[in-house]
Amino acid sequence: MNGNMEKFVLDISRTPESITYISRKTNAQYSKHLSEDWHGGDRFKTILMNAISFLLPSGEKLLIDVINNNLKNINDEKLLRECKWFIRQEVNHSAEHIRYNNSLCDSRGYDYEKLQLESHINRNSYKVVKRALGEQYCLAMTACIEHLNSIAGELMLTDKRWFSGMPIEMIDFWEWHSIEEIEHKAVCFDVYLSIYGERELLHKVMRYSAQQLGHTILSIACNMYQMEGHPKEEIETWITQSEFMAGENGILKTIERKISPFYDFNFHPWDNDNSELLAKFTT
Ligand SMILES: [Fe+2]
Ligand SMILES: [Fe+2]
């Protein structure tokens, strides 16, 4: 363990006390929509959201594996409780997205295994990354991925472009995941700082993770589109050049702007206090 630990031990969990450690199950009846272009009839937006879902279980497995492996390094009881709650939420997310993805592949005729293989999705990325880059790198990755997830969650709950045209069952489903991503957004970040207490690697990993996540989602979307018999260049062009995705106020630039405070050396995820937003959706 890093020698800086004592320095950070008093400043270990900054998730607000108002956040309760709840892990919800979703009852959203979304399956009936999966065979359709359920995002208001827009095939590109539908495939983009489906691609995000397809990536989630492998990412969630990495997060769970890393945090599980680091429980022994956490001294703060509040943070330890948060880690266990975080794992419960991610286990639920992963199970539900696996159900979603299986049903998606069945109804749209995608070959699950082939889609994973061709999109370079690895279900054992913790082992692979740990072997190549070490434990600190893995934990930095979890902090970065979780920050990106919470940004996406916040956008889904606040930016009407995400949900407009979606059936209510899909809105319920994506809202459920978004709420919990915002609730536990600082857990991995606090674990990383409490153990390693330095930010340079964290910043480096964020640059890489944001890029890598974008590439993987693009790759899954292209493969899905191709499996439906269309030239992948069409969806590639939409993602990289459309106003909705790549315009000045498009999804990609908005995410980029929301990431930038992360590079401040005093940054903490709860500097952006979403308590009111959460209260709106959970009470
Ligand atoms: Fe999740
Ligand atoms: Fe998460």
PDB file of C-alpha atoms and ligand atoms in Angstrom:
ATOM      1  CA  MET A   1       0.000   0.000   0.000  1.00  0.00           C
ATOM      2  CA  ASN A   2       1.140   3.536  -0.749  1.00  0.00           C
ATOM      3  CA  GLY A   3       2.875   5.565   1.974  1.00  0.00           C
ATOM      4  CA  ASN A   4       0.573   8.522   1.356  1.00  0.00           C
ATOM      5  CA  MET A   5      -2.405   6.704   2.825  1.00  0.00           C
ATOM      6  CA  GLU A   6      -2.356   8.458   6.200  1.00  0.00           C
ATOM      7  CA  LYS A   7      -2.473  11.816   4.521  1.00  0.00           C
ATOM      8  CA  PHE A   8      -5.822  10.946   2.959  1.00  0.00           C
ATOM      9  CA  VAL A   9      -7.396   8.837   5.644  1.00  0.00           C
ATOM     10  CA  LEU A  10      -9.425  11.752   7.083  1.00  0.00           C
ATOM     11  CA  ASP A  11     -10.658  12.757   3.693  1.00  0.00           C
ATOM     12  CA  ILE A  12     -11.723   9.411   2.428  1.00  0.00           C
ATOM     13  CA  SER A  13     -15.403   9.308   1.408  1.00  0.00           C
ATOM     14  CA  ARG A  14     -17.081  12.436   0.143  1.00  0.00           C
ATOM     15  CA  THR A  15     -20.371  10.952  -0.989  1.00  0.00           C
ATOM     16  CA  PRO A  16     -23.013  13.126   0.726  1.00  0.00           C
ATOM     17  CA  GLU A  17     -24.734  11.687   3.792  1.00  0.00           C
ATOM     18  CA  SER A  18     -28.080  12.294   2.062  1.00  0.00           C
ATOM     19  CA  ILE A  19     -27.355   9.468  -0.418  1.00  0.00           C
ATOM     20  CA  THR A  20     -28.850   6.249   0.949  1.00  0.00           C
ATOM     21  CA  TYR A  21     -27.329   2.902   0.078  1.00  0.00           C
ATOM     22  CA  ILE A  22     -30.196   1.479  -1.931  1.00  0.00           C
ATOM     23  CA  SER A  23     -29.857  -1.037  -4.741  1.00  0.00           C
ATOM     24  CA  ARG A  24     -33.013  -1.215  -6.860  1.00  0.00           C
ATOM     25  CA  LYS A  25     -34.325  -3.799  -9.279  1.00  0.00           C
ATOM     26  CA  THR A  26     -35.983  -2.501 -12.408  1.00  0.00           C
ATOM     27  CA  ASN A  27     -39.426  -3.661 -13.493  1.00  0.00           C
ATOM     28  CA  ALA A  28     -39.200  -1.885 -16.821  1.00  0.00           C
ATOM     29  CA  GLN A  29     -40.900  -3.998 -19.505  1.00  0.00           C
ATOM     30  CA  TYR A  30     -38.569  -2.941 -22.297  1.00  0.00           C
ATOM     31  CA  SER A  31     -38.039  -6.299 -24.087  1.00  0.00           C
ATOM     32  CA  LYS A  32     -41.012  -5.930 -26.437  1.00  0.00           C
ATOM     33  CA  HIS A  33     -39.314  -2.899 -28.016  1.00  0.00           C
ATOM     34  CA  LEU A  34     -35.921  -4.435 -28.722  1.00  0.00           C
ATOM     35  CA  SER A  35     -36.786  -5.747 -32.179  1.00  0.00           C
ATOM     36  CA  GLU A  36     -37.848  -2.231 -33.267  1.00  0.00           C
ATOM     37  CA  ASP A  37     -35.926   0.975 -33.886  1.00  0.00           C
ATOM     38  CA  TRP A  38     -37.285   1.924 -30.523  1.00  0.00           C
ATOM     39  CA  HIS A  39     -35.603   5.327 -30.293  1.00  0.00           C
ATOM     40  CA  GLY A  40     -38.461   7.145 -32.030  1.00  0.00           C
ATOM     41  CA  GLY A  41     -37.892   5.108 -35.200  1.00  0.00           C
ATOM     42  CA  ASP A  42     -34.303   6.399 -35.475  1.00  0.00           C
ATOM     43  CA  ARG A  43     -32.119   3.418 -36.333  1.00  0.00           C
ATOM     44  CA  PHE A  44     -28.823   5.199 -35.581  1.00  0.00           C
ATOM     45  CA  LYS A  45     -29.872   6.405 -32.118  1.00  0.00           C
ATOM     46  CA  THR A  46     -31.347   2.988 -31.361  1.00  0.00           C
ATOM     47  CA  ILE A  47     -28.142   1.195 -32.336  1.00  0.00           C
ATOM     48  CA  LEU A  48     -26.027   3.662 -30.364  1.00  0.00           C
ATOM     49  CA  MET A  49     -27.992   2.979 -27.169  1.00  0.00           C
ATOM     50  CA  ASN A  50     -27.991  -0.763 -27.854  1.00  0.00           C
ATOM     51  CA  ALA A  51     -24.199  -0.620 -28.356  1.00  0.00           C
ATOM     52  CA  ILE A  52     -23.817   1.122 -24.973  1.00  0.00           C
ATOM     53  CA  SER A  53     -25.878  -1.624 -23.347  1.00  0.00           C
ATOM     54  CA  PHE A  54     -23.829  -4.312 -25.071  1.00  0.00           C
ATOM     55  CA  LEU A  55     -20.586  -2.921 -23.643  1.00  0.00           C
ATOM     56  CA  LEU A  56     -21.846  -2.443 -20.087  1.00  0.00           C
ATOM     57  CA  PRO A  57     -21.645  -5.974 -18.577  1.00  0.00           C
ATOM     58  CA  SER A  58     -17.956  -6.410 -19.393  1.00  0.00           C
ATOM     59  CA  GLY A  59     -17.167  -2.911 -18.038  1.00  0.00           C
ATOM     60  CA  GLU A  60     -19.225  -3.584 -14.923  1.00  0.00           C
ATOM     61  CA  LYS A  61     -17.398  -6.864 -14.369  1.00  0.00           C
ATOM     62  CA  LEU A  62     -14.074  -5.015 -14.429  1.00  0.00           C
ATOM     63  CA  LEU A  63     -15.347  -2.472 -11.879  1.00  0.00           C
ATOM     64  CA  ILE A  64     -16.693  -5.171  -9.558  1.00  0.00           C
ATOM     65  CA  ASP A  65     -13.504  -7.270  -9.795  1.00  0.00           C
ATOM     66  CA  VAL A  66     -11.223  -4.311  -9.061  1.00  0.00           C
ATOM     67  CA  ILE A  67     -13.245  -3.003  -6.110  1.00  0.00           C
ATOM     68  CA  ASN A  68     -13.660  -6.495  -4.674  1.00  0.00           C
ATOM     69  CA  ASN A  69      -9.928  -6.981  -4.821  1.00  0.00           C
ATOM     70  CA  ASN A  70      -9.291  -3.665  -3.064  1.00  0.00           C
ATOM     71  CA  LEU A  71     -11.742  -4.062  -0.168  1.00  0.00           C
ATOM     72  CA  LYS A  72      -8.860  -5.254   2.020  1.00  0.00           C
ATOM     73  CA  ASN A  73      -7.055  -1.929   1.481  1.00  0.00           C
ATOM     74  CA  ILE A  74      -9.907   0.256   2.729  1.00  0.00           C
ATOM     75  CA  ASN A  75      -9.868   1.403   6.344  1.00  0.00           C
ATOM     76  CA  ASP A  76     -12.709   3.888   6.363  1.00  0.00           C
ATOM     77  CA  GLU A  77     -15.976   2.218   7.383  1.00  0.00           C
ATOM     78  CA  LYS A  78     -18.188   4.582   5.431  1.00  0.00           C
ATOM     79  CA  LEU A  79     -16.191   3.988   2.264  1.00  0.00           C
ATOM     80  CA  LEU A  80     -16.212   0.241   2.860  1.00  0.00           C
ATOM     81  CA  ARG A  81     -20.024   0.326   3.173  1.00  0.00           C
ATOM     82  CA  GLU A  82     -20.181   2.332  -0.026  1.00  0.00           C
ATOM     83  CA  CYS A  83     -18.002  -0.202  -1.847  1.00  0.00           C
ATOM     84  CA  LYS A  84     -20.321  -3.056  -0.905  1.00  0.00           C
ATOM     85  CA  TRP A  85     -23.351  -1.020  -1.982  1.00  0.00           C
ATOM     86  CA  PHE A  86     -21.540  -0.073  -5.216  1.00  0.00           C
ATOM     87  CA  ILE A  87     -20.906  -3.768  -5.958  1.00  0.00           C
ATOM     88  CA  ARG A  88     -24.578  -4.636  -5.310  1.00  0.00           C
ATOM     89  CA  GLN A  89     -25.744  -1.938  -7.698  1.00  0.00           C
ATOM     90  CA  GLU A  90     -23.278  -2.963 -10.421  1.00  0.00           C
ATOM     91  CA  VAL A  91     -24.117  -6.662 -10.054  1.00  0.00           C
ATOM     92  CA  ASN A  92     -27.777  -5.772 -10.673  1.00  0.00           C
ATOM     93  CA  HIS A  93     -26.921  -3.545 -13.633  1.00  0.00           C
ATOM     94  CA  SER A  94     -24.793  -6.220 -15.187  1.00  0.00           C
ATOM     95  CA  ALA A  95     -27.457  -8.938 -14.797  1.00  0.00           C
ATOM     96  CA  GLU A  96     -30.147  -6.717 -16.281  1.00  0.00           C
ATOM     97  CA  HIS A  97     -27.981  -5.608 -19.228  1.00  0.00           C
ATOM     98  CA  ILE A  98     -27.069  -9.226 -19.961  1.00  0.00           C
ATOM     99  CA  ARG A  99     -30.816  -9.961 -20.119  1.00  0.00           C
ATOM    100  CA  TYR A 100     -31.280  -6.917 -22.356  1.00  0.00           C
ATOM    101  CA  ASN A 101     -28.385  -7.913 -24.626  1.00  0.00           C
ATOM    102  CA  ASN A 102     -29.507 -11.540 -24.970  1.00  0.00           C
ATOM    103  CA  SER A 103     -32.995 -10.460 -25.887  1.00  0.00           C
ATOM    104  CA  LEU A 104     -31.578  -7.812 -28.246  1.00  0.00           C
ATOM    105  CA  CYS A 105     -29.389 -10.331 -30.081  1.00  0.00           C
ATOM    106  CA  ASP A 106     -32.290 -12.799 -30.375  1.00  0.00           C
ATOM    107  CA  SER A 107     -34.715 -10.248 -31.695  1.00  0.00           C
ATOM    108  CA  ARG A 108     -32.382  -8.465 -34.114  1.00  0.00           C
ATOM    109  CA  GLY A 109     -30.462 -11.514 -35.283  1.00  0.00           C
ATOM    110  CA  TYR A 110     -27.041 -10.576 -33.917  1.00  0.00           C
ATOM    111  CA  ASP A 111     -24.575 -13.336 -33.075  1.00  0.00           C
ATOM    112  CA  TYR A 112     -23.690 -12.508 -29.419  1.00  0.00           C
ATOM    113  CA  GLU A 113     -20.293 -14.216 -29.404  1.00  0.00           C
ATOM    114  CA  LYS A 114     -19.282 -12.860 -32.795  1.00  0.00           C
ATOM    115  CA  LEU A 115     -20.331  -9.359 -31.789  1.00  0.00           C
ATOM    116  CA  GLN A 116     -18.191  -9.586 -28.652  1.00  0.00           C
ATOM    117  CA  LEU A 117     -15.237 -10.970 -30.566  1.00  0.00           C
ATOM    118  CA  GLU A 118     -15.375  -8.499 -33.433  1.00  0.00           C
ATOM    119  CA  SER A 119     -15.820  -5.564 -31.074  1.00  0.00           C
ATOM    120  CA  HIS A 120     -12.817  -6.746 -28.967  1.00  0.00           C
ATOM    121  CA  ILE A 121     -14.829  -7.028 -25.760  1.00  0.00           C
ATOM    122  CA  ASN A 122     -12.969  -8.971 -23.122  1.00  0.00           C
ATOM    123  CA  ARG A 123     -14.905 -10.418 -20.164  1.00  0.00           C
ATOM    124  CA  ASN A 124     -11.651 -10.825 -18.242  1.00  0.00           C
ATOM    125  CA  SER A 125     -10.191  -7.396 -18.710  1.00  0.00           C
ATOM    126  CA  TYR A 126      -9.213  -7.082 -15.021  1.00  0.00           C
ATOM    127  CA  LYS A 127      -6.719  -9.945 -15.338  1.00  0.00           C
ATOM    128  CA  VAL A 128      -5.421  -8.667 -18.672  1.00  0.00           C
ATOM    129  CA  VAL A 129      -5.031  -5.021 -17.589  1.00  0.00           C
ATOM    130  CA  LYS A 130      -3.562  -5.958 -14.197  1.00  0.00           C
ATOM    131  CA  ARG A 131      -0.956  -8.187 -15.801  1.00  0.00           C
ATOM    132  CA  ALA A 132       0.023  -5.538 -18.341  1.00  0.00           C
ATOM    133  CA  LEU A 133      -0.283  -2.298 -16.351  1.00  0.00           C
ATOM    134  CA  GLY A 134      -0.660  -3.108 -12.650  1.00  0.00           C
ATOM    135  CA  GLU A 135      -3.221  -2.709  -9.882  1.00  0.00           C
ATOM    136  CA  GLN A 136      -2.988   1.086  -9.600  1.00  0.00           C
ATOM    137  CA  TYR A 137      -3.790   1.417 -13.280  1.00  0.00           C
ATOM    138  CA  CYS A 138      -6.847  -0.843 -12.861  1.00  0.00           C
ATOM    139  CA  LEU A 139      -8.169   1.226  -9.979  1.00  0.00           C
ATOM    140  CA  ALA A 140      -7.514   4.458 -11.887  1.00  0.00           C
ATOM    141  CA  MET A 141      -9.525   2.953 -14.752  1.00  0.00           C
ATOM    142  CA  THR A 142     -12.484   2.237 -12.482  1.00  0.00           C
ATOM    143  CA  ALA A 143     -12.454   5.844 -11.195  1.00  0.00           C
ATOM    144  CA  CYS A 144     -12.362   7.165 -14.775  1.00  0.00           C
ATOM    145  CA  ILE A 145     -14.987   4.799 -16.189  1.00  0.00           C
ATOM    146  CA  GLU A 146     -17.317   5.579 -13.299  1.00  0.00           C
ATOM    147  CA  HIS A 147     -16.883   9.294 -13.871  1.00  0.00           C
ATOM    148  CA  LEU A 148     -17.769   8.824 -17.541  1.00  0.00           C
ATOM    149  CA  ASN A 149     -20.774   6.693 -16.571  1.00  0.00           C
ATOM    150  CA  SER A 150     -22.037   9.377 -14.211  1.00  0.00           C
ATOM    151  CA  ILE A 151     -21.636  12.040 -16.917  1.00  0.00           C
ATOM    152  CA  ALA A 152     -23.671   9.877 -19.301  1.00  0.00           C
ATOM    153  CA  GLY A 153     -26.240   9.265 -16.545  1.00  0.00           C
ATOM    154  CA  GLU A 154     -26.566  12.978 -15.830  1.00  0.00           C
ATOM    155  CA  LEU A 155     -26.976  13.749 -19.534  1.00  0.00           C
ATOM    156  CA  MET A 156     -29.682  11.132 -19.889  1.00  0.00           C
ATOM    157  CA  LEU A 157     -31.624  12.612 -16.970  1.00  0.00           C
ATOM    158  CA  THR A 158     -31.202  16.255 -17.958  1.00  0.00           C
ATOM    159  CA  ASP A 159     -30.699  16.531 -21.732  1.00  0.00           C
ATOM    160  CA  LYS A 160     -34.006  15.961 -23.512  1.00  0.00           C
ATOM    161  CA  ARG A 161     -32.249  14.824 -26.694  1.00  0.00           C
ATOM    162  CA  TRP A 162     -31.398  11.485 -25.077  1.00  0.00           C
ATOM    163  CA  PHE A 163     -34.916  10.402 -24.248  1.00  0.00           C
ATOM    164  CA  SER A 164     -37.148  12.223 -26.722  1.00  0.00           C
ATOM    165  CA  GLY A 165     -38.965   9.716 -28.906  1.00  0.00           C
ATOM    166  CA  MET A 166     -38.264   6.781 -26.594  1.00  0.00           C
ATOM    167  CA  PRO A 167     -41.118   4.595 -25.284  1.00  0.00           C
ATOM    168  CA  ILE A 168     -41.810   4.937 -21.566  1.00  0.00           C
ATOM    169  CA  GLU A 169     -40.524   1.423 -20.785  1.00  0.00           C
ATOM    170  CA  MET A 170     -37.134   2.309 -22.280  1.00  0.00           C
ATOM    171  CA  ILE A 171     -37.047   5.632 -20.439  1.00  0.00           C
ATOM    172  CA  ASP A 172     -37.764   3.777 -17.167  1.00  0.00           C
ATOM    173  CA  PHE A 173     -34.981   1.323 -17.885  1.00  0.00           C
ATOM    174  CA  TRP A 174     -32.279   3.885 -18.734  1.00  0.00           C
ATOM    175  CA  GLU A 175     -33.402   6.185 -15.913  1.00  0.00           C
ATOM    176  CA  TRP A 176     -32.984   3.349 -13.392  1.00  0.00           C
ATOM    177  CA  HIS A 177     -29.366   2.814 -14.418  1.00  0.00           C
ATOM    178  CA  SER A 178     -28.585   6.552 -14.682  1.00  0.00           C
ATOM    179  CA  ILE A 179     -29.838   7.312 -11.155  1.00  0.00           C
ATOM    180  CA  GLU A 180     -27.587   4.666  -9.595  1.00  0.00           C
ATOM    181  CA  GLU A 181     -24.565   5.731 -11.673  1.00  0.00           C
ATOM    182  CA  ILE A 182     -24.929   9.249 -10.255  1.00  0.00           C
ATOM    183  CA  GLU A 183     -25.486   8.000  -6.700  1.00  0.00           C
ATOM    184  CA  HIS A 184     -22.286   5.936  -6.590  1.00  0.00           C
ATOM    185  CA  LYS A 185     -20.203   8.182  -8.856  1.00  0.00           C
ATOM    186  CA  ALA A 186     -17.503   8.951  -6.276  1.00  0.00           C
ATOM    187  CA  VAL A 187     -16.962   5.512  -4.753  1.00  0.00           C
ATOM    188  CA  CYS A 188     -14.152   4.286  -7.033  1.00  0.00           C
ATOM    189  CA  PHE A 189     -12.634   7.766  -7.122  1.00  0.00           C
ATOM    190  CA  ASP A 190     -12.470   7.884  -3.303  1.00  0.00           C
ATOM    191  CA  VAL A 191     -11.036   4.358  -3.158  1.00  0.00           C
ATOM    192  CA  TYR A 192      -8.341   5.316  -5.671  1.00  0.00           C
ATOM    193  CA  LEU A 193      -7.368   8.482  -3.778  1.00  0.00           C
ATOM    194  CA  SER A 194      -7.434   6.757  -0.401  1.00  0.00           C
ATOM    195  CA  ILE A 195      -4.992   4.100  -1.583  1.00  0.00           C
ATOM    196  CA  TYR A 196      -2.762   5.932  -4.053  1.00  0.00           C
ATOM    197  CA  GLY A 197      -3.407   9.616  -3.323  1.00  0.00           C
ATOM    198  CA  GLU A 198      -2.012  10.930  -6.605  1.00  0.00           C
ATOM    199  CA  ARG A 199      -3.640  12.272  -9.719  1.00  0.00           C
ATOM    200  CA  GLU A 200      -1.138  12.219 -12.541  1.00  0.00           C
ATOM    201  CA  LEU A 201      -1.822   8.639 -13.522  1.00  0.00           C
ATOM    202  CA  LEU A 202      -5.546   9.262 -13.036  1.00  0.00           C
ATOM    203  CA  HIS A 203      -5.434  12.097 -15.580  1.00  0.00           C
ATOM    204  CA  LYS A 204      -3.453  10.031 -18.052  1.00  0.00           C
ATOM    205  CA  VAL A 205      -5.872   7.111 -17.687  1.00  0.00           C
ATOM    206  CA  MET A 206      -8.889   9.396 -18.181  1.00  0.00           C
ATOM    207  CA  ARG A 207      -7.549  10.569 -21.563  1.00  0.00           C
ATOM    208  CA  TYR A 208      -7.061   6.971 -22.622  1.00  0.00           C
ATOM    209  CA  SER A 209     -10.326   5.625 -21.145  1.00  0.00           C
ATOM    210  CA  ALA A 210     -12.532   8.298 -22.731  1.00  0.00           C
ATOM    211  CA  GLN A 211     -11.012   7.601 -26.135  1.00  0.00           C
ATOM    212  CA  GLN A 212     -11.096   3.843 -25.741  1.00  0.00           C
ATOM    213  CA  LEU A 213     -14.709   3.784 -24.574  1.00  0.00           C
ATOM    214  CA  GLY A 214     -15.736   5.916 -27.546  1.00  0.00           C
ATOM    215  CA  HIS A 215     -13.897   3.622 -29.978  1.00  0.00           C
ATOM    216  CA  THR A 216     -15.408   0.475 -28.510  1.00  0.00           C
ATOM    217  CA  ILE A 217     -18.980   1.836 -28.627  1.00  0.00           C
ATOM    218  CA  LEU A 218     -18.385   2.940 -32.228  1.00  0.00           C
ATOM    219  CA  SER A 219     -17.028  -0.486 -33.096  1.00  0.00           C
ATOM    220  CA  ILE A 220     -20.032  -2.306 -31.543  1.00  0.00           C
ATOM    221  CA  ALA A 221     -22.472   0.037 -33.314  1.00  0.00           C
ATOM    222  CA  CYS A 222     -20.723  -0.537 -36.669  1.00  0.00           C
ATOM    223  CA  ASN A 223     -20.752  -4.315 -36.186  1.00  0.00           C
ATOM    224  CA  MET A 224     -24.456  -4.300 -35.236  1.00  0.00           C
ATOM    225  CA  TYR A 225     -25.303  -2.170 -38.254  1.00  0.00           C
ATOM    226  CA  GLN A 226     -23.294  -4.443 -40.514  1.00  0.00           C
ATOM    227  CA  MET A 227     -25.007  -7.540 -39.064  1.00  0.00           C
ATOM    228  CA  GLU A 228     -28.288  -5.955 -40.157  1.00  0.00           C
ATOM    229  CA  GLY A 229     -26.946  -5.884 -43.711  1.00  0.00           C
ATOM    230  CA  HIS A 230     -25.964  -2.211 -43.961  1.00  0.00           C
ATOM    231  CA  PRO A 231     -22.596  -0.645 -44.806  1.00  0.00           C
ATOM    232  CA  LYS A 232     -20.912   0.322 -41.524  1.00  0.00           C
ATOM    233  CA  GLU A 233     -19.676   3.589 -43.063  1.00  0.00           C
ATOM    234  CA  GLU A 234     -23.219   4.981 -42.764  1.00  0.00           C
ATOM    235  CA  ILE A 235     -23.340   4.746 -38.987  1.00  0.00           C
ATOM    236  CA  GLU A 236     -19.666   5.677 -38.697  1.00  0.00           C
ATOM    237  CA  THR A 237     -20.398   8.926 -40.562  1.00  0.00           C
ATOM    238  CA  TRP A 238     -23.460   9.613 -38.372  1.00  0.00           C
ATOM    239  CA  ILE A 239     -21.466   9.154 -35.160  1.00  0.00           C
ATOM    240  CA  THR A 240     -18.460  11.177 -36.258  1.00  0.00           C
ATOM    241  CA  GLN A 241     -20.153  13.891 -38.330  1.00  0.00           C
ATOM    242  CA  SER A 242     -23.846  14.387 -37.469  1.00  0.00           C
ATOM    243  CA  GLU A 243     -25.000  17.515 -35.611  1.00  0.00           C
ATOM    244  CA  PHE A 244     -26.581  15.328 -32.905  1.00  0.00           C
ATOM    245  CA  MET A 245     -23.293  13.536 -32.182  1.00  0.00           C
ATOM    246  CA  ALA A 246     -20.427  15.760 -33.353  1.00  0.00           C
ATOM    247  CA  GLY A 247     -21.916  19.279 -33.545  1.00  0.00           C
ATOM    248  CA  GLU A 248     -20.754  22.110 -31.259  1.00  0.00           C
ATOM    249  CA  ASN A 249     -23.580  21.221 -28.836  1.00  0.00           C
ATOM    250  CA  GLY A 250     -23.645  17.575 -29.851  1.00  0.00           C
ATOM    251  CA  ILE A 251     -23.304  14.661 -27.479  1.00  0.00           C
ATOM    252  CA  LEU A 252     -19.535  14.179 -27.950  1.00  0.00           C
ATOM    253  CA  LYS A 253     -18.509  17.826 -27.366  1.00  0.00           C
ATOM    254  CA  THR A 254     -20.917  18.085 -24.411  1.00  0.00           C
ATOM    255  CA  ILE A 255     -19.308  15.031 -22.805  1.00  0.00           C
ATOM    256  CA  GLU A 256     -15.846  16.452 -23.511  1.00  0.00           C
ATOM    257  CA  ARG A 257     -16.754  19.721 -21.758  1.00  0.00           C
ATOM    258  CA  LYS A 258     -18.158  17.823 -18.781  1.00  0.00           C
ATOM    259  CA  ILE A 259     -14.947  15.774 -18.467  1.00  0.00           C
ATOM    260  CA  SER A 260     -12.623  18.801 -18.374  1.00  0.00           C
ATOM    261  CA  PRO A 261     -12.965  19.700 -14.620  1.00  0.00           C
ATOM    262  CA  PHE A 262     -11.697  16.176 -13.869  1.00  0.00           C
ATOM    263  CA  TYR A 263      -8.176  17.387 -14.752  1.00  0.00           C
ATOM    264  CA  ASP A 264      -8.161  19.947 -11.937  1.00  0.00           C
ATOM    265  CA  PHE A 265      -5.878  18.730  -9.127  1.00  0.00           C
ATOM    266  CA  ASN A 266      -8.561  19.468  -6.500  1.00  0.00           C
ATOM    267  CA  PHE A 267     -11.425  17.911  -8.426  1.00  0.00           C
ATOM    268  CA  HIS A 268     -13.945  15.653  -6.729  1.00  0.00           C
ATOM    269  CA  PRO A 269     -17.032  14.123  -8.456  1.00  0.00           C
ATOM    270  CA  TRP A 270     -19.369  15.675  -5.872  1.00  0.00           C
ATOM    271  CA  ASP A 271     -18.092  19.194  -6.717  1.00  0.00           C
ATOM    272  CA  ASN A 272     -20.998  18.814  -9.101  1.00  0.00           C
ATOM    273  CA  ASP A 273     -23.722  18.224  -6.527  1.00  0.00           C
ATOM    274  CA  ASN A 274     -26.592  16.315  -8.171  1.00  0.00           C
ATOM    275  CA  SER A 275     -28.517  15.703  -4.933  1.00  0.00           C
ATOM    276  CA  GLU A 276     -31.480  17.769  -6.136  1.00  0.00           C
ATOM    277  CA  LEU A 277     -31.570  15.974  -9.463  1.00  0.00           C
ATOM    278  CA  LEU A 278     -31.530  12.623  -7.688  1.00  0.00           C
ATOM    279  CA  ALA A 279     -34.260  13.717  -5.296  1.00  0.00           C
ATOM    280  CA  LYS A 280     -36.432  14.625  -8.296  1.00  0.00           C
ATOM    281  CA  PHE A 281     -36.156  11.073  -9.622  1.00  0.00           C
ATOM    282  CA  THR A 282     -36.174   9.076  -6.414  1.00  0.00           C
ATOM    283  CA  THR A 283     -38.796  10.706  -4.193  1.00  0.00           C
TER     284      THR A 283
HETATM  285 FE    FE B   1     -23.660   0.378 -13.796  1.00  0.00          FE
HETATM  286 FE    FE B   2     -21.336   2.535 -11.994  1.00  0.00          FE
END
